[in-house]
Coordinates of C-alpha atoms in Angstrom, one line a residue:
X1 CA -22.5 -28.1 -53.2
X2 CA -24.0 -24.8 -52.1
X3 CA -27.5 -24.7 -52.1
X4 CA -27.6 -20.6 -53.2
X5 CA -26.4 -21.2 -56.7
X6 CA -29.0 -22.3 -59.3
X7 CA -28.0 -24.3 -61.9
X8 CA -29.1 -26.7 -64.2
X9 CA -28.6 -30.5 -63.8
X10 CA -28.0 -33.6 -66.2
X11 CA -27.2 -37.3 -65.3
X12 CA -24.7 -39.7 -66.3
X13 CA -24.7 -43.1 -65.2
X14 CA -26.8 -42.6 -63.2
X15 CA -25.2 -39.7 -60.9
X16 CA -26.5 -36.3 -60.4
X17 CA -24.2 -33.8 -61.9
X18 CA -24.7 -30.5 -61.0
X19 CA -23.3 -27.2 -63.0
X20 CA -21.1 -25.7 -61.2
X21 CA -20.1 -22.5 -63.4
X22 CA -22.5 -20.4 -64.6
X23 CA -20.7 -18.5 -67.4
X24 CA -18.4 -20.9 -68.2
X25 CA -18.4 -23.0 -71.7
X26 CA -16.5 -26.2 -72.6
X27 CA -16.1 -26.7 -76.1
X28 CA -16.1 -30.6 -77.8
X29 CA -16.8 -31.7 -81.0
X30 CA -14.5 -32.3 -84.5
X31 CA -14.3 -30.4 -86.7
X32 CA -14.8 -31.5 -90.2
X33 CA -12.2 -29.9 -92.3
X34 CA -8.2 -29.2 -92.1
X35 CA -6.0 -27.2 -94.1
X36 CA -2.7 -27.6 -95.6
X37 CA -0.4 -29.3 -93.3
X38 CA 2.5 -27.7 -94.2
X39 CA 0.6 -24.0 -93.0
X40 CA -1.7 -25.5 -89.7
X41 CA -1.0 -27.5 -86.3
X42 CA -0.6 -31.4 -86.9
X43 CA -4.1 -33.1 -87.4
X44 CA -4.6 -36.2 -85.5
X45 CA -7.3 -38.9 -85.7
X46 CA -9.5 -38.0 -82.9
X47 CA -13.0 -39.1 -81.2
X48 CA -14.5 -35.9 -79.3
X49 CA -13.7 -36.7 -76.1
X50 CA -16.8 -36.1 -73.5
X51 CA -16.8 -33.7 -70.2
X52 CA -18.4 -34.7 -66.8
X53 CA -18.6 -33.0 -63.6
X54 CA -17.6 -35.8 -61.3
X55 CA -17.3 -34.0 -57.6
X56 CA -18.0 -31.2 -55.7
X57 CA -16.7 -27.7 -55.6
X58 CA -13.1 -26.4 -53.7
X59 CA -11.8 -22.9 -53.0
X60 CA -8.7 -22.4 -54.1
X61 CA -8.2 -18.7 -52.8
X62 CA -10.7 -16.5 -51.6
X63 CA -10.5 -12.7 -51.4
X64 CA -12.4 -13.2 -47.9
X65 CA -10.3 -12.0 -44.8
X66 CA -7.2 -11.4 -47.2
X67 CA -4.6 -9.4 -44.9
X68 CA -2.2 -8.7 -47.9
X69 CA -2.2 -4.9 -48.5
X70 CA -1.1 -5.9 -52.3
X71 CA -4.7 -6.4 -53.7
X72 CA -4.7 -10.2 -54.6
X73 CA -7.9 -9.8 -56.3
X74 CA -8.9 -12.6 -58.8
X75 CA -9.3 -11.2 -62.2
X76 CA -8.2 -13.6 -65.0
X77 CA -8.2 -17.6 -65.8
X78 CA -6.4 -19.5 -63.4
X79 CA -2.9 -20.4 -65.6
X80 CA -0.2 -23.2 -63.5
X81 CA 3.4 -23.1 -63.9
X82 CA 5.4 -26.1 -62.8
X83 CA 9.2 -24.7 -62.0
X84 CA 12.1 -26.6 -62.3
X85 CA 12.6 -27.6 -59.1
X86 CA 9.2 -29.0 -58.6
X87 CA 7.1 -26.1 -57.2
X88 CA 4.0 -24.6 -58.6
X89 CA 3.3 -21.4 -59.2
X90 CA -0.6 -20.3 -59.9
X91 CA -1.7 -17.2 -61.5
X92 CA -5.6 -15.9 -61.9
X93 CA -4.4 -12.3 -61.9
X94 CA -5.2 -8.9 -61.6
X95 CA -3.0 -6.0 -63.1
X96 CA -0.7 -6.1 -60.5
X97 CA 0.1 -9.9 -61.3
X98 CA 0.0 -11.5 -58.2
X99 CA 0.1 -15.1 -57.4
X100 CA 0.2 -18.2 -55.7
X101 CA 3.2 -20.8 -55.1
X102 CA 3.6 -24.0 -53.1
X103 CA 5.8 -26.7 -53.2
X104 CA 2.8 -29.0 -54.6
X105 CA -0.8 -28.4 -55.4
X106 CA -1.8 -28.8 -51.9
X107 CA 0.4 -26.5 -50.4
X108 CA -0.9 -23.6 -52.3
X109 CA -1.0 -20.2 -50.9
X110 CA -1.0 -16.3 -51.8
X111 CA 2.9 -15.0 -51.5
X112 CA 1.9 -11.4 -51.2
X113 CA 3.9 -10.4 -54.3
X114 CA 3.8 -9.4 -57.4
X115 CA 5.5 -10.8 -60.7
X116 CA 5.7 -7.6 -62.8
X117 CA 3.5 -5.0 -63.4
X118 CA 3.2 -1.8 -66.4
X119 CA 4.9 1.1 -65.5
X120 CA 1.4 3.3 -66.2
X121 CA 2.9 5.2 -69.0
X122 CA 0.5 8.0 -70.2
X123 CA 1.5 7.3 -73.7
X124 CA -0.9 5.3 -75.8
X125 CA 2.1 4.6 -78.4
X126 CA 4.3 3.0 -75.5
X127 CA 1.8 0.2 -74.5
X128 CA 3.1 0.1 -70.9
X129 CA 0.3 1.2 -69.2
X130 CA -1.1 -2.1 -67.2
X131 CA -1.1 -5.9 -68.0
X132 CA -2.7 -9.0 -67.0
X133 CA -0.7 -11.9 -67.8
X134 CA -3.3 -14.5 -69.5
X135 CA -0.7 -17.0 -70.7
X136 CA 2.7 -18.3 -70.1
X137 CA 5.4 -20.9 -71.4
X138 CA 8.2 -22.7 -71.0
X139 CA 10.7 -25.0 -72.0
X140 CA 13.3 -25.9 -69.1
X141 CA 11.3 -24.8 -65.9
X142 CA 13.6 -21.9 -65.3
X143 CA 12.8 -19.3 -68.3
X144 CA 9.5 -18.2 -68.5
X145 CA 7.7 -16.4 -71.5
X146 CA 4.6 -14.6 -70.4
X147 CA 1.5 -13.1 -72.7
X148 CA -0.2 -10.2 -71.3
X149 CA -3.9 -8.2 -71.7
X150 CA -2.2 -5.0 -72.2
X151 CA -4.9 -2.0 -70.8
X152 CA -4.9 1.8 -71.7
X153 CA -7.7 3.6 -70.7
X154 CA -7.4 7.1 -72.0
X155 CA -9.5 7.9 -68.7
X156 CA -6.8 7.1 -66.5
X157 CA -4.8 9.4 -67.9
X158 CA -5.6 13.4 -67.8
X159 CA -7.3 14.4 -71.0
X160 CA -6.3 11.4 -73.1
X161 CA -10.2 11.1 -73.2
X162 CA -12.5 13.5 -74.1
X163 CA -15.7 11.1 -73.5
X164 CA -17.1 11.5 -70.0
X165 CA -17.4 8.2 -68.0
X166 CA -21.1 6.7 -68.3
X167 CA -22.1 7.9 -71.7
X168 CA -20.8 4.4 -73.4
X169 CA -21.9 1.1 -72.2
X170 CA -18.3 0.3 -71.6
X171 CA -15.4 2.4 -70.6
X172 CA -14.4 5.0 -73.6
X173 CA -11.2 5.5 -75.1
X174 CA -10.3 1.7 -74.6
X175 CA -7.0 0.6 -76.3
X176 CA -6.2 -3.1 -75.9
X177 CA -3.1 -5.4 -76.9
X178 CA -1.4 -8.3 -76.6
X179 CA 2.2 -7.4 -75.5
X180 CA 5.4 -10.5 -73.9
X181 CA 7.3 -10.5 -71.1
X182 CA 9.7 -12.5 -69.9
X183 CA 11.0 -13.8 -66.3
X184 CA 14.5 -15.5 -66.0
X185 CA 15.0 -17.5 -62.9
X186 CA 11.5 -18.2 -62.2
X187 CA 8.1 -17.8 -63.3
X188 CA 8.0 -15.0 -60.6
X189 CA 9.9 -12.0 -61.9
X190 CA 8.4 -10.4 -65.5
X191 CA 9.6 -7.7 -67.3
X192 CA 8.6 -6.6 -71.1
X193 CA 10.6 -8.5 -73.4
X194 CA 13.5 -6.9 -75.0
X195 CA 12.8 -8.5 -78.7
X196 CA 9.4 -8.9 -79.7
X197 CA 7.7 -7.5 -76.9
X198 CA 4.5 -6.8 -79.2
X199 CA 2.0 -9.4 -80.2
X200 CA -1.3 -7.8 -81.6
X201 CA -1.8 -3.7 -81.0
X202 CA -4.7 -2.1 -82.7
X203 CA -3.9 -1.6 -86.2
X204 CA -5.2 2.1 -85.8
X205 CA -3.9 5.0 -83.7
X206 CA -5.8 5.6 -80.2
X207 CA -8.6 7.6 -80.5
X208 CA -9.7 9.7 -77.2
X209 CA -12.7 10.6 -78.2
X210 CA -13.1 6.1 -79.0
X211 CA -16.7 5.5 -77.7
X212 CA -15.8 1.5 -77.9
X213 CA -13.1 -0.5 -77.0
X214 CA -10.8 -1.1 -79.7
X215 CA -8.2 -3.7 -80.4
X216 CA -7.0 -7.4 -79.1
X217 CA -8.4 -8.1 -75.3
X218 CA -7.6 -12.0 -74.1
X219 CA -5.7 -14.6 -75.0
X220 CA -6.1 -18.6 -74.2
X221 CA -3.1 -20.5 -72.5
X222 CA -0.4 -21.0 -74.6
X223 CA -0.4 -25.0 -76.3
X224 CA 2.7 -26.2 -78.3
X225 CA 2.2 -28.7 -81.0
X226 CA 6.0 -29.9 -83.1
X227 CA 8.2 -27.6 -83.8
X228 CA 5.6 -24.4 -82.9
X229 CA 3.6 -22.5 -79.7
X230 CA -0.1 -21.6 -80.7
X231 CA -2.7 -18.8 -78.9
X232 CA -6.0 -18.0 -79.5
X233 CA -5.9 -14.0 -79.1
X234 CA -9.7 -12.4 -79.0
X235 CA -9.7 -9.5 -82.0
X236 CA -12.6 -6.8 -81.5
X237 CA -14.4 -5.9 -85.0
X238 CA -13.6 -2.8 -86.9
X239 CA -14.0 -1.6 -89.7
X240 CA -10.4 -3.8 -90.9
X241 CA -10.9 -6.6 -88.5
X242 CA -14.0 -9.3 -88.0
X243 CA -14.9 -9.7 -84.3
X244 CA -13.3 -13.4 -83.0
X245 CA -10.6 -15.9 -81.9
X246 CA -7.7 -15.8 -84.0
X247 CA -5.3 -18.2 -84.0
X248 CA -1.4 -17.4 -83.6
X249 CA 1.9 -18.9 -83.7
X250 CA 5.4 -19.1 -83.0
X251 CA 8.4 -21.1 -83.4
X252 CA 9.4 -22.6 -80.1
X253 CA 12.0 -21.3 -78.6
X254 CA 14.0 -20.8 -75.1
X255 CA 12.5 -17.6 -74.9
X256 CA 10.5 -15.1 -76.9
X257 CA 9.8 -15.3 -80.8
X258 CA 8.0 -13.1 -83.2
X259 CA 4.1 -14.1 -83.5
X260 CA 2.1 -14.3 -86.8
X261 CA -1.6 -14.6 -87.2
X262 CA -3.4 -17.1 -89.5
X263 CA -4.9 -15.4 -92.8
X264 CA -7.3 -17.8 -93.5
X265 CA -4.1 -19.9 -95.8
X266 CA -0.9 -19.5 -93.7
X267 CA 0.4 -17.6 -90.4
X268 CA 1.7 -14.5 -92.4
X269 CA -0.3 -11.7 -90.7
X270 CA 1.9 -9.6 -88.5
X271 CA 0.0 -7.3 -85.8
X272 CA 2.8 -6.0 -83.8
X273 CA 2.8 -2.5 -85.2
X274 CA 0.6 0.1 -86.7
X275 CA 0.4 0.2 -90.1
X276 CA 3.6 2.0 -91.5
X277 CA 3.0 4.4 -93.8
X278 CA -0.5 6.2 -93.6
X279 CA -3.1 5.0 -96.4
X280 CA -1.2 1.2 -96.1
X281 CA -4.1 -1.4 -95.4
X282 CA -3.8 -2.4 -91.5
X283 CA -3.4 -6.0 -90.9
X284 CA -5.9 -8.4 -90.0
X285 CA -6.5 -11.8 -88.9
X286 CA -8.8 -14.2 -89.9
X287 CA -10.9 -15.6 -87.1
X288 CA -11.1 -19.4 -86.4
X289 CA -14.5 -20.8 -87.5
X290 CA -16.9 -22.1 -84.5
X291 CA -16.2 -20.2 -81.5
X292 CA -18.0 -17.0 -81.3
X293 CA -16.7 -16.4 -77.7
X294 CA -14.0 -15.4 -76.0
X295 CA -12.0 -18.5 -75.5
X296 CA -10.1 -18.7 -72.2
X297 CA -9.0 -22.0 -72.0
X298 CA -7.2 -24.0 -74.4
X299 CA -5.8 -27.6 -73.8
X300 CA -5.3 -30.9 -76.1
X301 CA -6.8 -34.5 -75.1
X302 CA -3.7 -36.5 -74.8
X303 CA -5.8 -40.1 -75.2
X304 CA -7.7 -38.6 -78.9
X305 CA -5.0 -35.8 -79.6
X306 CA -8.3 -33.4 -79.8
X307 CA -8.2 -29.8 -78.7
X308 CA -10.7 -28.6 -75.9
X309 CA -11.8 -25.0 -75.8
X310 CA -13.2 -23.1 -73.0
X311 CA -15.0 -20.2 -72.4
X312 CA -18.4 -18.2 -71.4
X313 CA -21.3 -18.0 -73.7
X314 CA -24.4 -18.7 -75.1
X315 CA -26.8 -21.3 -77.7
X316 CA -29.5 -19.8 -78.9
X317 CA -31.3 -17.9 -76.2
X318 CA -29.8 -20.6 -73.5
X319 CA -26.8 -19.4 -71.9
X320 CA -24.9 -22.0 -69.7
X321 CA -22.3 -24.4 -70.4
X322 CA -21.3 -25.1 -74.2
X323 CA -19.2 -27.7 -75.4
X324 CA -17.2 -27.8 -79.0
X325 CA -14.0 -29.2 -80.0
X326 CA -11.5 -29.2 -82.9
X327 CA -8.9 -31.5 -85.0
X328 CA -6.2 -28.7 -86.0
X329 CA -7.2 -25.3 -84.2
X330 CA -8.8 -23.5 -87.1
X331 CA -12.2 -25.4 -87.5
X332 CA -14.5 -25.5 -84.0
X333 CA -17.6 -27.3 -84.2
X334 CA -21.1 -25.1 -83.5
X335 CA -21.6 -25.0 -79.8
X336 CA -23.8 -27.3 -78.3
X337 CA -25.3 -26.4 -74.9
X338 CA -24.4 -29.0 -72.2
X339 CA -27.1 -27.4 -69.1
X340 CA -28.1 -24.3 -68.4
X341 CA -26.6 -21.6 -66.2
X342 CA -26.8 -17.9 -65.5
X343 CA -23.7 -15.8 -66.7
X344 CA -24.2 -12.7 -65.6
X345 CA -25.4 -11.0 -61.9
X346 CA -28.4 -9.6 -63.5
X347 CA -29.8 -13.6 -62.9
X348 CA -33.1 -12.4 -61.4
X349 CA -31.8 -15.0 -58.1
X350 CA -28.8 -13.0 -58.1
X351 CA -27.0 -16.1 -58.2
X352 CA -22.8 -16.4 -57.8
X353 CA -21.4 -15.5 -61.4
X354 CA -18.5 -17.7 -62.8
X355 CA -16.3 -16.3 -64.9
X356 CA -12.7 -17.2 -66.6
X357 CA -12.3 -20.9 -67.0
X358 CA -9.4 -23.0 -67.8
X359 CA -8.9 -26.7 -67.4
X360 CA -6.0 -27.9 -65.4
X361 CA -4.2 -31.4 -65.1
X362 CA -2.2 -31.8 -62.2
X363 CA -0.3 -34.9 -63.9
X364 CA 0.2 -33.5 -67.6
X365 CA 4.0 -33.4 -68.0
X366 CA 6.3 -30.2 -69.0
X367 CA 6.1 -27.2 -67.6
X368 CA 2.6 -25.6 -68.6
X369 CA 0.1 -27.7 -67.9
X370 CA -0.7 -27.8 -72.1
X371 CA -2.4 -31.6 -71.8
X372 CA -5.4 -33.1 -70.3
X373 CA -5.7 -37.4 -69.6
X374 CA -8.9 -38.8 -68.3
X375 CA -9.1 -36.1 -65.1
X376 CA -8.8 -32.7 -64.9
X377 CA -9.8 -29.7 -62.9
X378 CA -12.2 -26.8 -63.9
X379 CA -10.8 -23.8 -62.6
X380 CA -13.2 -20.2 -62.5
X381 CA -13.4 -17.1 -60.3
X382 CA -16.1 -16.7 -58.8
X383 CA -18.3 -13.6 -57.8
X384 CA -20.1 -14.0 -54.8
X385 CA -23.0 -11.2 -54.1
X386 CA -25.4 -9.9 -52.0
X387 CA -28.7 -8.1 -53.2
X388 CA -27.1 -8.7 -56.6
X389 CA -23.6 -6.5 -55.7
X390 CA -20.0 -8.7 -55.6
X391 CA -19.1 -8.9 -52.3
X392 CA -15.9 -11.0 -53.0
X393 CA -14.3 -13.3 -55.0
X394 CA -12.9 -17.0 -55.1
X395 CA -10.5 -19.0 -57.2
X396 CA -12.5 -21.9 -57.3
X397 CA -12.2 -25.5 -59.1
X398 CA -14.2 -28.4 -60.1
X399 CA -13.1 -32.5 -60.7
X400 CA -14.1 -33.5 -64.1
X401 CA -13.9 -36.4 -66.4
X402 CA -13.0 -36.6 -69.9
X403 CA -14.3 -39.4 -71.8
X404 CA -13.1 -40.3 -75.2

């Protein structure tokens, strides 16, 4: 384990475990309450299941000494696609969607190409300006449905913003949604979806004088459960919408379908278009109770049938690793801090910042990776610095154990 990174460790059995992603969280813990079945995902009997570190640190891919003049550059949480034919494909993308593919796990490598990209369209309505695809599904190996983090910056487009850069905290006139693709074939070859190609969009017109980002920013992996495909899709407050992980869902099909948002009593809330008459109420969705984050990661314990979340935050004034789990998807226990870590580079070591994790296992059947056994992987990107400035960044990933 590097000896640069500071983090906080715990024991089990009598091993050393060492935290090895500051920033990330792992939520475990049952939730208490379930809703009608008829409106919600199946509840199952379940015993929180327990996460271990169990093994040391691997690169997957590291931005160090890449020759590819497409910028392979590790923005998003790792999300693995097994194609029909056997060979994975391995995305932890940036806005040009770039990715990995090998025949196996082991074989890995960057193929200097990119799945599908927005076609930077200056028009705020069109929501093709750039997307990071966050999720993906499947059902035969050859069809793949994507989700992507839609971006429009009003500053990338001449005077769609009238805020200068570096009076806001964050970039102004920031417009965010949830839009689907779909690649036929492969997993390698996207293109906005011809039905449905909106999830979530702001439920408000883009504003470029907006002094905060506005909208629906990242989505978990996609998890199916029956006859239906859920998402947790982050929703930024407004003055309609509460700040939080909503949950979505929709019917599984061969390719795309039409997504509704939980209301806090069924999946009726549609977010795919403005409002559509001015002085209508915009749509909103409830948010899921428990997780305050952004979730990243989303994958069910096959051996309790429990749902694991994961993503960066904080308990109390302790940031680090957080763990909270859930029956049916709707009710998350309160985080409980597992050790401490930094999560950001203003760590006054400047120590490496992890950021976007997902859990992977290599053996779950289907397509998308949607199930966990006893072992998994604990995938992040990694920011290396020096004097507290990114330098480069990793794909990296981390053996665990989940313990019933």
């Amino acid at each position: 384990m590097t000896g640069a990174l500071r983090f906080a460790a715990t024991k089990c059995g009598g091993m050393k475990i060492i935290a090895l992603f500051s920033g990330l969280v792992l939520a475990a813990a049952i939730a208490a309450a379930s809703p009608p079945a008829a409106a919600a995902p199946e509840s199952r009997p379940a015993t929180a299941p327990t996460l271990q570190i169990v093994g040391e640190e691997e690169v997957v891919f590291s931005t160090k000494g890449d020759g590819c003049p497409l910028r392979q550059f590790p923005d998003s949480p790792a999300r693995a696609v097994r194609e029909a034919e056997g060979s994975i494909v391995l995305f932890a993308t940036f806005e040009n969607n770039w990715y990995l593919r090998g025949a196996d796990w082991k074989s890995l490598k960057a193929d200097c190409l990119s799945a599908g990209h927005g076609a930077r369209n200056a028009d705020p309505r069109a929501l093709d300006d750039k997307y990071w695809i966050q999720a993906l599904s499947s059902t035969d190996g050859k069809n793949f449905v994507a989700l992507g983090s839609h971006e429009y910056l009003g500053t990338r487009h001449g005077g769609n913003c009238r805020i200068r850069t570096g009076r806001t905290m964050e970039p102004p006139c920031w417009y965010s949604s949830i839009t689907q693709y779909v690649s036929l074939g492969s997993a390698r070859h996207f293109a906005r979806a011809a039905e449905a190609p909106v999830v979530a969009t702001p439920q408000m017109a883009f504003d470029p004088q907006g002094t905060k980002r506005v909208g629906y920013f990242t989505t978990s992996n996609i998890v199916t459960d029956g006859a239906y495909r859920y998402v947790l899709i982050f929703a930024e407050g407004s003055e309609t919408q509460r700040r939080g992980n909503c949950l979505f869902r929709a019917p599984v099909s061969p390719l795309v379908s039409a997504w509704k948002a939980w209301d806090g009593a069924a999946f009726s809330v549609d977010l795919s278009a403005l409002p559509a008459a001015t002085g209508d109420k915009p749509a909103a969705c409830k948010p899921v109770a428990g997780l305050p984050h952004e979730v990243r990661g989303l994958v069910r314990h096959g051996p309790s049938g429990t749902w694991i979340a994961v993503y960066s935050g904080r308990v109390g004034a302790r940031t680090g690793v957080v763990y909270s789990t859930s029956r049916d998807l709707l009710t998350w226990s309160a985080g409980s801090l597992l050790l401490d870590a930094p999560l950001t580079r203003r760590d006054p070591d400047c120590a490496a910042v992890y950021r976007y994790p997902s859990v992977i296992d290599q053996t779950a059947p289907g397509f998308t990776f949607e199930t966990v056994g006893e072992r998994a992987w604990l995938y992040g990107v990694k920011i290396n610095l020096a004097a507290c400035k990114p330098v480069s960044r990793e794909i990296v990933r981390v053996p665990i154990a989940i313990v019933p």
